[in-house]
């Protein structure tokens, strides 16, 4: 992972929230919230909350007496998240590093993290922090993307970018979002952090978009991939986005399109 992989700045949070969240994140957010709800927690911590898709799902699914603390390292993403449930009294918003959580030991019954651990510079440390703040019997529930070949839209985007920039292809997708899917490695990292009861499931959903342009915009301009594209200059962000939209249209059609998405959902205690 590079420093730019964590750069959710400028217009990225807004595009991410408007296009990327419904495209690939919403079904997994509902899944995580259901798993947390089944634990009947009193206090829930969310790390790497992003623009708050899981936060909103938790807010909708959990009883009103359950307290939810949503954190993210990136303030612009957290500010975008606040626009959805900013006035909810039981919500606490806090900028925080998942590798150095500003909470006392045994403060939460559950810790949730949606597609965030791939961005942790030290995953074992991040896992150990989650374990530290969990109460006895609590669970750390999170997800990671499976390999890029099992996620059709980003795979087409990735392959197209390799063709556009053959001498210096952007590798954000395979380096970070789709770079941490080996179940043996995940289990080893969690075990090193002190977890003993680890369950990993493969969960597949369908990603839908109104047109090929939407996922092209989402992946090229609503993620840190944007910085990699812009850094390469010609042909430029707009032309690259159009080329990606064309590739998606050739693969999936010109109208509403859909493709498989697949992730691993992990529960550890």
PDB file of C-alpha atoms in Angstrom:
ATOM      1  CA  UNK A   1       0.000   0.000   0.000  1.00  0.00           C
ATOM      2  CA  UNK A   2       1.189   3.524  -0.787  1.00  0.00           C
ATOM      3  CA  UNK A   3       0.345   6.830   0.886  1.00  0.00           C
ATOM      4  CA  UNK A   4      -1.951   7.759  -2.020  1.00  0.00           C
ATOM      5  CA  UNK A   5      -4.049   4.638  -1.398  1.00  0.00           C
ATOM      6  CA  UNK A   6      -5.477   6.367   1.677  1.00  0.00           C
ATOM      7  CA  UNK A   7      -6.042   9.754  -0.003  1.00  0.00           C
ATOM      8  CA  UNK A   8      -9.834  10.137   0.032  1.00  0.00           C
ATOM      9  CA  UNK A   9      -9.716  13.883  -0.592  1.00  0.00           C
ATOM     10  CA  UNK A  10     -11.221  16.569  -2.827  1.00  0.00           C
ATOM     11  CA  UNK A  11     -14.419  15.383  -4.535  1.00  0.00           C
ATOM     12  CA  UNK A  12     -13.649  11.691  -3.926  1.00  0.00           C
ATOM     13  CA  UNK A  13     -15.804  11.375  -0.756  1.00  0.00           C
ATOM     14  CA  UNK A  14     -18.867  12.779  -2.529  1.00  0.00           C
ATOM     15  CA  UNK A  15     -18.483  10.619  -5.668  1.00  0.00           C
ATOM     16  CA  UNK A  16     -17.694   7.612  -3.478  1.00  0.00           C
ATOM     17  CA  UNK A  17     -20.837   8.178  -1.434  1.00  0.00           C
ATOM     18  CA  UNK A  18     -23.139   8.844  -4.393  1.00  0.00           C
ATOM     19  CA  UNK A  19     -21.927   6.131  -6.768  1.00  0.00           C
ATOM     20  CA  UNK A  20     -19.625   3.607  -5.101  1.00  0.00           C
ATOM     21  CA  UNK A  21     -21.718   2.983  -1.985  1.00  0.00           C
ATOM     22  CA  UNK A  22     -24.883   1.799  -3.796  1.00  0.00           C
ATOM     23  CA  UNK A  23     -22.801   0.030  -6.434  1.00  0.00           C
ATOM     24  CA  UNK A  24     -20.850  -2.371  -4.204  1.00  0.00           C
ATOM     25  CA  UNK A  25     -20.969  -1.451  -0.506  1.00  0.00           C
ATOM     26  CA  UNK A  26     -24.657  -1.347   0.432  1.00  0.00           C
ATOM     27  CA  UNK A  27     -25.412  -5.111   0.477  1.00  0.00           C
ATOM     28  CA  UNK A  28     -22.361  -5.868   2.590  1.00  0.00           C
ATOM     29  CA  UNK A  29     -23.224  -3.053   4.988  1.00  0.00           C
ATOM     30  CA  UNK A  30     -26.633  -4.601   5.556  1.00  0.00           C
ATOM     31  CA  UNK A  31     -24.968  -7.972   6.085  1.00  0.00           C
ATOM     32  CA  UNK A  32     -22.565  -6.621   8.717  1.00  0.00           C
ATOM     33  CA  UNK A  33     -25.347  -4.767  10.521  1.00  0.00           C
ATOM     34  CA  UNK A  34     -27.453  -7.945  10.677  1.00  0.00           C
ATOM     35  CA  UNK A  35     -24.540  -9.875  12.150  1.00  0.00           C
ATOM     36  CA  UNK A  36     -23.947  -7.158  14.747  1.00  0.00           C
ATOM     37  CA  UNK A  37     -27.660  -6.994  15.598  1.00  0.00           C
ATOM     38  CA  UNK A  38     -27.703 -10.748  16.256  1.00  0.00           C
ATOM     39  CA  UNK A  39     -25.108 -10.185  19.002  1.00  0.00           C
ATOM     40  CA  UNK A  40     -27.555  -7.904  20.891  1.00  0.00           C
ATOM     41  CA  UNK A  41     -24.833  -5.382  21.806  1.00  0.00           C
ATOM     42  CA  UNK A  42     -25.114  -2.347  24.060  1.00  0.00           C
ATOM     43  CA  UNK A  43     -22.122  -0.454  22.649  1.00  0.00           C
ATOM     44  CA  UNK A  44     -20.810  -0.766  19.094  1.00  0.00           C
ATOM     45  CA  UNK A  45     -17.622   0.685  17.632  1.00  0.00           C
ATOM     46  CA  UNK A  46     -17.159   1.122  13.910  1.00  0.00           C
ATOM     47  CA  UNK A  47     -13.640   1.692  12.601  1.00  0.00           C
ATOM     48  CA  UNK A  48     -12.785   2.975   9.102  1.00  0.00           C
ATOM     49  CA  UNK A  49     -16.402   4.101   8.773  1.00  0.00           C
ATOM     50  CA  UNK A  50     -15.815   5.913   5.474  1.00  0.00           C
ATOM     51  CA  UNK A  51     -18.916   7.772   4.353  1.00  0.00           C
ATOM     52  CA  UNK A  52     -21.058   5.855   6.829  1.00  0.00           C
ATOM     53  CA  UNK A  53     -22.888   3.144   4.887  1.00  0.00           C
ATOM     54  CA  UNK A  54     -22.479   0.655   7.755  1.00  0.00           C
ATOM     55  CA  UNK A  55     -23.196   3.405  10.274  1.00  0.00           C
ATOM     56  CA  UNK A  56     -26.546   4.041   8.594  1.00  0.00           C
ATOM     57  CA  UNK A  57     -27.329   0.325   8.523  1.00  0.00           C
ATOM     58  CA  UNK A  58     -26.495  -0.008  12.213  1.00  0.00           C
ATOM     59  CA  UNK A  59     -28.636   3.024  12.998  1.00  0.00           C
ATOM     60  CA  UNK A  60     -31.581   1.499  11.131  1.00  0.00           C
ATOM     61  CA  UNK A  61     -31.264  -2.049  12.462  1.00  0.00           C
ATOM     62  CA  UNK A  62     -30.195  -1.668  16.087  1.00  0.00           C
ATOM     63  CA  UNK A  63     -32.603  -0.808  18.938  1.00  0.00           C
ATOM     64  CA  UNK A  64     -32.570   2.882  19.923  1.00  0.00           C
ATOM     65  CA  UNK A  65     -30.835   2.219  23.253  1.00  0.00           C
ATOM     66  CA  UNK A  66     -27.722   0.829  21.549  1.00  0.00           C
ATOM     67  CA  UNK A  67     -24.883   3.354  21.399  1.00  0.00           C
ATOM     68  CA  UNK A  68     -22.831   3.530  18.194  1.00  0.00           C
ATOM     69  CA  UNK A  69     -19.417   5.176  17.903  1.00  0.00           C
ATOM     70  CA  UNK A  70     -18.274   5.715  14.303  1.00  0.00           C
ATOM     71  CA  UNK A  71     -14.634   6.518  13.622  1.00  0.00           C
ATOM     72  CA  UNK A  72     -12.429   7.079  10.609  1.00  0.00           C
ATOM     73  CA  UNK A  73      -8.888   8.316  10.097  1.00  0.00           C
ATOM     74  CA  UNK A  74      -9.959  10.466   7.147  1.00  0.00           C
ATOM     75  CA  UNK A  75     -11.857  13.565   8.256  1.00  0.00           C
ATOM     76  CA  UNK A  76     -13.410  14.377   4.813  1.00  0.00           C
ATOM     77  CA  UNK A  77     -14.967  10.899   4.688  1.00  0.00           C
ATOM     78  CA  UNK A  78     -16.285  11.243   8.232  1.00  0.00           C
ATOM     79  CA  UNK A  79     -17.736  14.665   7.455  1.00  0.00           C
ATOM     80  CA  UNK A  80     -19.610  13.130   4.523  1.00  0.00           C
ATOM     81  CA  UNK A  81     -20.889  10.355   6.795  1.00  0.00           C
ATOM     82  CA  UNK A  82     -22.190  12.893   9.307  1.00  0.00           C
ATOM     83  CA  UNK A  83     -24.496  14.431   6.711  1.00  0.00           C
ATOM     84  CA  UNK A  84     -26.707  11.332   6.863  1.00  0.00           C
ATOM     85  CA  UNK A  85     -27.266  10.920  10.626  1.00  0.00           C
ATOM     86  CA  UNK A  86     -25.468  13.902  12.142  1.00  0.00           C
ATOM     87  CA  UNK A  87     -28.238  14.846  14.605  1.00  0.00           C
ATOM     88  CA  UNK A  88     -28.838  11.385  16.068  1.00  0.00           C
ATOM     89  CA  UNK A  89     -28.229  11.646  19.811  1.00  0.00           C
ATOM     90  CA  UNK A  90     -27.059   8.069  20.329  1.00  0.00           C
ATOM     91  CA  UNK A  91     -24.355   8.472  17.659  1.00  0.00           C
ATOM     92  CA  UNK A  92     -20.799   9.511  18.462  1.00  0.00           C
ATOM     93  CA  UNK A  93     -18.498  10.605  15.632  1.00  0.00           C
ATOM     94  CA  UNK A  94     -14.768  10.704  16.173  1.00  0.00           C
ATOM     95  CA  UNK A  95     -11.711  10.959  13.977  1.00  0.00           C
ATOM     96  CA  UNK A  96      -9.505   8.102  15.111  1.00  0.00           C
ATOM     97  CA  UNK A  97      -6.745   5.786  13.939  1.00  0.00           C
ATOM     98  CA  UNK A  98      -7.839   2.133  14.056  1.00  0.00           C
ATOM     99  CA  UNK A  99      -4.256   1.246  15.017  1.00  0.00           C
ATOM    100  CA  UNK A 100      -4.347   3.501  18.100  1.00  0.00           C
ATOM    101  CA  UNK A 101      -7.939   3.688  19.280  1.00  0.00           C
ATOM    102  CA  UNK A 102      -8.641   6.432  21.855  1.00  0.00           C
ATOM    103  CA  UNK A 103     -10.881   4.196  23.971  1.00  0.00           C
ATOM    104  CA  UNK A 104     -10.405   2.285  27.195  1.00  0.00           C
ATOM    105  CA  UNK A 105     -10.012  -1.470  27.335  1.00  0.00           C
ATOM    106  CA  UNK A 106     -13.248  -3.490  27.202  1.00  0.00           C
ATOM    107  CA  UNK A 107     -15.427  -0.556  26.101  1.00  0.00           C
ATOM    108  CA  UNK A 108     -17.525  -2.234  23.376  1.00  0.00           C
ATOM    109  CA  UNK A 109     -19.564  -5.375  22.793  1.00  0.00           C
ATOM    110  CA  UNK A 110     -18.846  -5.387  19.055  1.00  0.00           C
ATOM    111  CA  UNK A 111     -16.399  -3.791  16.651  1.00  0.00           C
ATOM    112  CA  UNK A 112     -17.342  -3.499  12.967  1.00  0.00           C
ATOM    113  CA  UNK A 113     -15.122  -2.606  10.026  1.00  0.00           C
ATOM    114  CA  UNK A 114     -16.359  -2.546   6.430  1.00  0.00           C
ATOM    115  CA  UNK A 115     -13.623  -3.021   3.811  1.00  0.00           C
ATOM    116  CA  UNK A 116     -11.149  -1.055   5.901  1.00  0.00           C
ATOM    117  CA  UNK A 117      -8.526  -3.487   7.153  1.00  0.00           C
ATOM    118  CA  UNK A 118      -6.903  -3.674   3.704  1.00  0.00           C
ATOM    119  CA  UNK A 119      -5.838  -0.056   4.286  1.00  0.00           C
ATOM    120  CA  UNK A 120      -4.258  -0.732   7.705  1.00  0.00           C
ATOM    121  CA  UNK A 121      -0.456  -0.287   7.484  1.00  0.00           C
ATOM    122  CA  UNK A 122      -0.144  -2.862  10.303  1.00  0.00           C
ATOM    123  CA  UNK A 123      -3.120  -5.238  10.323  1.00  0.00           C
ATOM    124  CA  UNK A 124      -2.003  -7.228  13.358  1.00  0.00           C
ATOM    125  CA  UNK A 125      -1.780  -4.011  15.356  1.00  0.00           C
ATOM    126  CA  UNK A 126      -5.224  -2.936  14.123  1.00  0.00           C
ATOM    127  CA  UNK A 127      -6.675  -6.313  15.057  1.00  0.00           C
ATOM    128  CA  UNK A 128      -5.038  -6.175  18.473  1.00  0.00           C
ATOM    129  CA  UNK A 129      -6.613  -2.771  19.073  1.00  0.00           C
ATOM    130  CA  UNK A 130     -10.035  -4.134  18.147  1.00  0.00           C
ATOM    131  CA  UNK A 131      -9.523  -7.004  20.567  1.00  0.00           C
ATOM    132  CA  UNK A 132      -8.331  -4.639  23.308  1.00  0.00           C
ATOM    133  CA  UNK A 133     -11.488  -2.518  23.257  1.00  0.00           C
ATOM    134  CA  UNK A 134     -13.843  -5.526  23.104  1.00  0.00           C
ATOM    135  CA  UNK A 135     -15.562  -6.727  26.245  1.00  0.00           C
ATOM    136  CA  UNK A 136     -15.424 -10.372  27.227  1.00  0.00           C
ATOM    137  CA  UNK A 137     -17.490 -12.353  24.729  1.00  0.00           C
ATOM    138  CA  UNK A 138     -17.467  -9.521  22.181  1.00  0.00           C
ATOM    139  CA  UNK A 139     -16.909  -9.989  18.452  1.00  0.00           C
ATOM    140  CA  UNK A 140     -14.885  -8.215  15.810  1.00  0.00           C
ATOM    141  CA  UNK A 141     -16.884  -8.417  12.557  1.00  0.00           C
ATOM    142  CA  UNK A 142     -15.364  -7.183   9.311  1.00  0.00           C
ATOM    143  CA  UNK A 143     -15.122  -7.897   5.606  1.00  0.00           C
ATOM    144  CA  UNK A 144     -12.540  -7.778   2.830  1.00  0.00           C
ATOM    145  CA  UNK A 145     -12.890  -8.048  -0.928  1.00  0.00           C
ATOM    146  CA  UNK A 146     -12.108 -11.377  -2.524  1.00  0.00           C
ATOM    147  CA  UNK A 147      -9.653 -11.528  -5.433  1.00  0.00           C
ATOM    148  CA  UNK A 148     -10.341  -9.055  -8.215  1.00  0.00           C
ATOM    149  CA  UNK A 149     -11.137 -11.815 -10.733  1.00  0.00           C
ATOM    150  CA  UNK A 150     -14.236 -12.624  -8.644  1.00  0.00           C
ATOM    151  CA  UNK A 151     -15.450  -9.002  -8.806  1.00  0.00           C
ATOM    152  CA  UNK A 152     -16.499  -8.301 -12.356  1.00  0.00           C
ATOM    153  CA  UNK A 153     -16.791  -4.506 -12.590  1.00  0.00           C
ATOM    154  CA  UNK A 154     -13.462  -3.669 -10.902  1.00  0.00           C
ATOM    155  CA  UNK A 155     -11.766  -6.456 -12.864  1.00  0.00           C
ATOM    156  CA  UNK A 156     -12.820  -4.889 -16.168  1.00  0.00           C
ATOM    157  CA  UNK A 157     -11.725  -1.457 -14.919  1.00  0.00           C
ATOM    158  CA  UNK A 158      -8.353  -2.837 -13.796  1.00  0.00           C
ATOM    159  CA  UNK A 159      -7.721  -4.646 -17.085  1.00  0.00           C
ATOM    160  CA  UNK A 160      -8.647  -1.556 -19.093  1.00  0.00           C
ATOM    161  CA  UNK A 161      -6.237   0.607 -17.118  1.00  0.00           C
ATOM    162  CA  UNK A 162      -3.465  -1.907 -17.769  1.00  0.00           C
ATOM    163  CA  UNK A 163      -4.126  -1.474 -21.492  1.00  0.00           C
ATOM    164  CA  UNK A 164      -4.224   2.335 -21.343  1.00  0.00           C
ATOM    165  CA  UNK A 165      -0.984   2.587 -19.331  1.00  0.00           C
ATOM    166  CA  UNK A 166       1.015  -0.517 -20.382  1.00  0.00           C
ATOM    167  CA  UNK A 167       4.386   0.857 -19.295  1.00  0.00           C
ATOM    168  CA  UNK A 168       3.266   2.033 -15.862  1.00  0.00           C
ATOM    169  CA  UNK A 169      -0.159   0.534 -15.079  1.00  0.00           C
ATOM    170  CA  UNK A 170      -2.082   1.687 -11.993  1.00  0.00           C
ATOM    171  CA  UNK A 171      -2.281  -1.137  -9.454  1.00  0.00           C
ATOM    172  CA  UNK A 172      -4.352   0.371  -6.657  1.00  0.00           C
ATOM    173  CA  UNK A 173      -7.093  -2.263  -6.942  1.00  0.00           C
ATOM    174  CA  UNK A 174      -4.851  -5.312  -6.754  1.00  0.00           C
ATOM    175  CA  UNK A 175      -2.452  -3.676  -4.303  1.00  0.00           C
ATOM    176  CA  UNK A 176      -5.012  -2.643  -1.680  1.00  0.00           C
ATOM    177  CA  UNK A 177      -8.797  -3.268  -2.032  1.00  0.00           C
ATOM    178  CA  UNK A 178      -8.288  -6.680  -3.638  1.00  0.00           C
ATOM    179  CA  UNK A 179      -4.899  -7.447  -2.134  1.00  0.00           C
ATOM    180  CA  UNK A 180      -5.841  -9.154   1.136  1.00  0.00           C
ATOM    181  CA  UNK A 181      -8.016 -12.182   0.455  1.00  0.00           C
ATOM    182  CA  UNK A 182      -5.862 -15.147   1.486  1.00  0.00           C
ATOM    183  CA  UNK A 183      -7.807 -16.827   4.299  1.00  0.00           C
ATOM    184  CA  UNK A 184      -4.701 -18.422   5.766  1.00  0.00           C
ATOM    185  CA  UNK A 185      -3.007 -15.054   6.047  1.00  0.00           C
ATOM    186  CA  UNK A 186      -6.099 -13.435   7.572  1.00  0.00           C
ATOM    187  CA  UNK A 187      -6.405 -16.183  10.183  1.00  0.00           C
ATOM    188  CA  UNK A 188      -2.697 -15.966  10.993  1.00  0.00           C
ATOM    189  CA  UNK A 189      -2.895 -12.189  11.475  1.00  0.00           C
ATOM    190  CA  UNK A 190      -5.942 -12.483  13.721  1.00  0.00           C
ATOM    191  CA  UNK A 191      -4.340 -15.270  15.727  1.00  0.00           C
ATOM    192  CA  UNK A 192      -1.193 -13.206  16.219  1.00  0.00           C
ATOM    193  CA  UNK A 193      -3.412 -10.372  17.496  1.00  0.00           C
ATOM    194  CA  UNK A 194      -4.893 -12.684  20.128  1.00  0.00           C
ATOM    195  CA  UNK A 195      -8.146 -13.889  18.561  1.00  0.00           C
ATOM    196  CA  UNK A 196      -8.920 -17.597  18.922  1.00  0.00           C
ATOM    197  CA  UNK A 197     -12.439 -18.099  17.525  1.00  0.00           C
ATOM    198  CA  UNK A 198     -12.284 -17.114  13.848  1.00  0.00           C
ATOM    199  CA  UNK A 199     -14.991 -17.737  11.243  1.00  0.00           C
ATOM    200  CA  UNK A 200     -14.560 -16.755   7.575  1.00  0.00           C
ATOM    201  CA  UNK A 201     -17.403 -16.909   5.045  1.00  0.00           C
ATOM    202  CA  UNK A 202     -17.508 -16.157   1.321  1.00  0.00           C
ATOM    203  CA  UNK A 203     -20.462 -13.890   0.493  1.00  0.00           C
ATOM    204  CA  UNK A 204     -21.480 -13.115  -3.098  1.00  0.00           C
ATOM    205  CA  UNK A 205     -23.826 -10.358  -4.240  1.00  0.00           C
ATOM    206  CA  UNK A 206     -24.837  -8.705  -7.509  1.00  0.00           C
ATOM    207  CA  UNK A 207     -23.648  -5.195  -8.347  1.00  0.00           C
ATOM    208  CA  UNK A 208     -26.075  -3.124 -10.439  1.00  0.00           C
ATOM    209  CA  UNK A 209     -25.724   0.200 -12.247  1.00  0.00           C
ATOM    210  CA  UNK A 210     -28.040   2.267 -14.442  1.00  0.00           C
ATOM    211  CA  UNK A 211     -25.358   2.510 -17.145  1.00  0.00           C
ATOM    212  CA  UNK A 212     -21.692   1.653 -17.744  1.00  0.00           C
ATOM    213  CA  UNK A 213     -20.817   5.292 -17.045  1.00  0.00           C
ATOM    214  CA  UNK A 214     -21.732   4.993 -13.344  1.00  0.00           C
ATOM    215  CA  UNK A 215     -19.159   2.325 -12.387  1.00  0.00           C
ATOM    216  CA  UNK A 216     -16.582   4.023 -14.612  1.00  0.00           C
ATOM    217  CA  UNK A 217     -17.063   7.256 -12.683  1.00  0.00           C
ATOM    218  CA  UNK A 218     -17.192   5.435  -9.344  1.00  0.00           C
ATOM    219  CA  UNK A 219     -13.969   3.466  -9.769  1.00  0.00           C
ATOM    220  CA  UNK A 220     -11.927   6.039 -11.709  1.00  0.00           C
ATOM    221  CA  UNK A 221     -12.979   9.210  -9.888  1.00  0.00           C
ATOM    222  CA  UNK A 222     -14.458   8.079  -6.559  1.00  0.00           C
ATOM    223  CA  UNK A 223     -11.491   6.107  -5.231  1.00  0.00           C
ATOM    224  CA  UNK A 224      -7.756   6.777  -4.710  1.00  0.00           C
ATOM    225  CA  UNK A 225      -7.281   5.266  -8.188  1.00  0.00           C
ATOM    226  CA  UNK A 226      -8.060   8.804  -9.334  1.00  0.00           C
ATOM    227  CA  UNK A 227      -4.696  10.024  -8.017  1.00  0.00           C
ATOM    228  CA  UNK A 228      -2.866   7.289  -9.922  1.00  0.00           C
ATOM    229  CA  UNK A 229      -4.647   8.167 -13.158  1.00  0.00           C
ATOM    230  CA  UNK A 230      -4.065  11.897 -12.764  1.00  0.00           C
ATOM    231  CA  UNK A 231      -0.389  11.349 -11.932  1.00  0.00           C
ATOM    232  CA  UNK A 232       0.128   9.683 -15.313  1.00  0.00           C
ATOM    233  CA  UNK A 233      -1.046  12.701 -17.313  1.00  0.00           C
ATOM    234  CA  UNK A 234      -2.141  11.885 -20.861  1.00  0.00           C
ATOM    235  CA  UNK A 235      -4.796  10.871 -21.796  1.00  0.00           C
ATOM    236  CA  UNK A 236      -6.242  12.452 -18.647  1.00  0.00           C
ATOM    237  CA  UNK A 237      -8.921  11.549 -16.127  1.00  0.00           C
ATOM    238  CA  UNK A 238     -11.934  12.322 -18.340  1.00  0.00           C
ATOM    239  CA  UNK A 239     -10.637  10.346 -21.323  1.00  0.00           C
ATOM    240  CA  UNK A 240      -9.663   7.400 -19.127  1.00  0.00           C
ATOM    241  CA  UNK A 241     -13.113   7.382 -17.495  1.00  0.00           C
ATOM    242  CA  UNK A 242     -14.727   7.355 -20.942  1.00  0.00           C
ATOM    243  CA  UNK A 243     -12.477   4.500 -22.079  1.00  0.00           C
ATOM    244  CA  UNK A 244     -13.392   2.476 -19.001  1.00  0.00           C
ATOM    245  CA  UNK A 245     -17.099   3.152 -19.614  1.00  0.00           C
ATOM    246  CA  UNK A 246     -16.632   1.866 -23.166  1.00  0.00           C
ATOM    247  CA  UNK A 247     -14.973  -1.312 -21.929  1.00  0.00           C
ATOM    248  CA  UNK A 248     -17.794  -1.907 -19.438  1.00  0.00           C
ATOM    249  CA  UNK A 249     -20.360  -1.336 -22.194  1.00  0.00           C
ATOM    250  CA  UNK A 250     -18.670  -3.866 -24.481  1.00  0.00           C
ATOM    251  CA  UNK A 251     -18.657  -6.444 -21.676  1.00  0.00           C
ATOM    252  CA  UNK A 252     -22.049  -5.855 -20.038  1.00  0.00           C
ATOM    253  CA  UNK A 253     -24.160  -3.835 -22.472  1.00  0.00           C
ATOM    254  CA  UNK A 254     -25.229  -0.215 -22.941  1.00  0.00           C
ATOM    255  CA  UNK A 255     -28.254  -0.048 -20.638  1.00  0.00           C
ATOM    256  CA  UNK A 256     -28.578  -1.083 -17.000  1.00  0.00           C
ATOM    257  CA  UNK A 257     -25.781  -3.514 -16.191  1.00  0.00           C
ATOM    258  CA  UNK A 258     -24.973  -5.978 -13.439  1.00  0.00           C
ATOM    259  CA  UNK A 259     -21.972  -8.034 -12.359  1.00  0.00           C
ATOM    260  CA  UNK A 260     -20.850 -10.339  -9.589  1.00  0.00           C
ATOM    261  CA  UNK A 261     -19.170  -9.009  -6.457  1.00  0.00           C
ATOM    262  CA  UNK A 262     -17.615 -11.261  -3.840  1.00  0.00           C
ATOM    263  CA  UNK A 263     -16.149 -10.695  -0.414  1.00  0.00           C
ATOM    264  CA  UNK A 264     -15.006 -12.548   2.684  1.00  0.00           C
ATOM    265  CA  UNK A 265     -16.887 -11.809   5.913  1.00  0.00           C
ATOM    266  CA  UNK A 266     -14.921 -12.514   9.082  1.00  0.00           C
ATOM    267  CA  UNK A 267     -16.075 -12.808  12.691  1.00  0.00           C
ATOM    268  CA  UNK A 268     -13.455 -13.107  15.403  1.00  0.00           C
ATOM    269  CA  UNK A 269     -13.578 -13.372  19.170  1.00  0.00           C
TER     270      UNK A 269
END
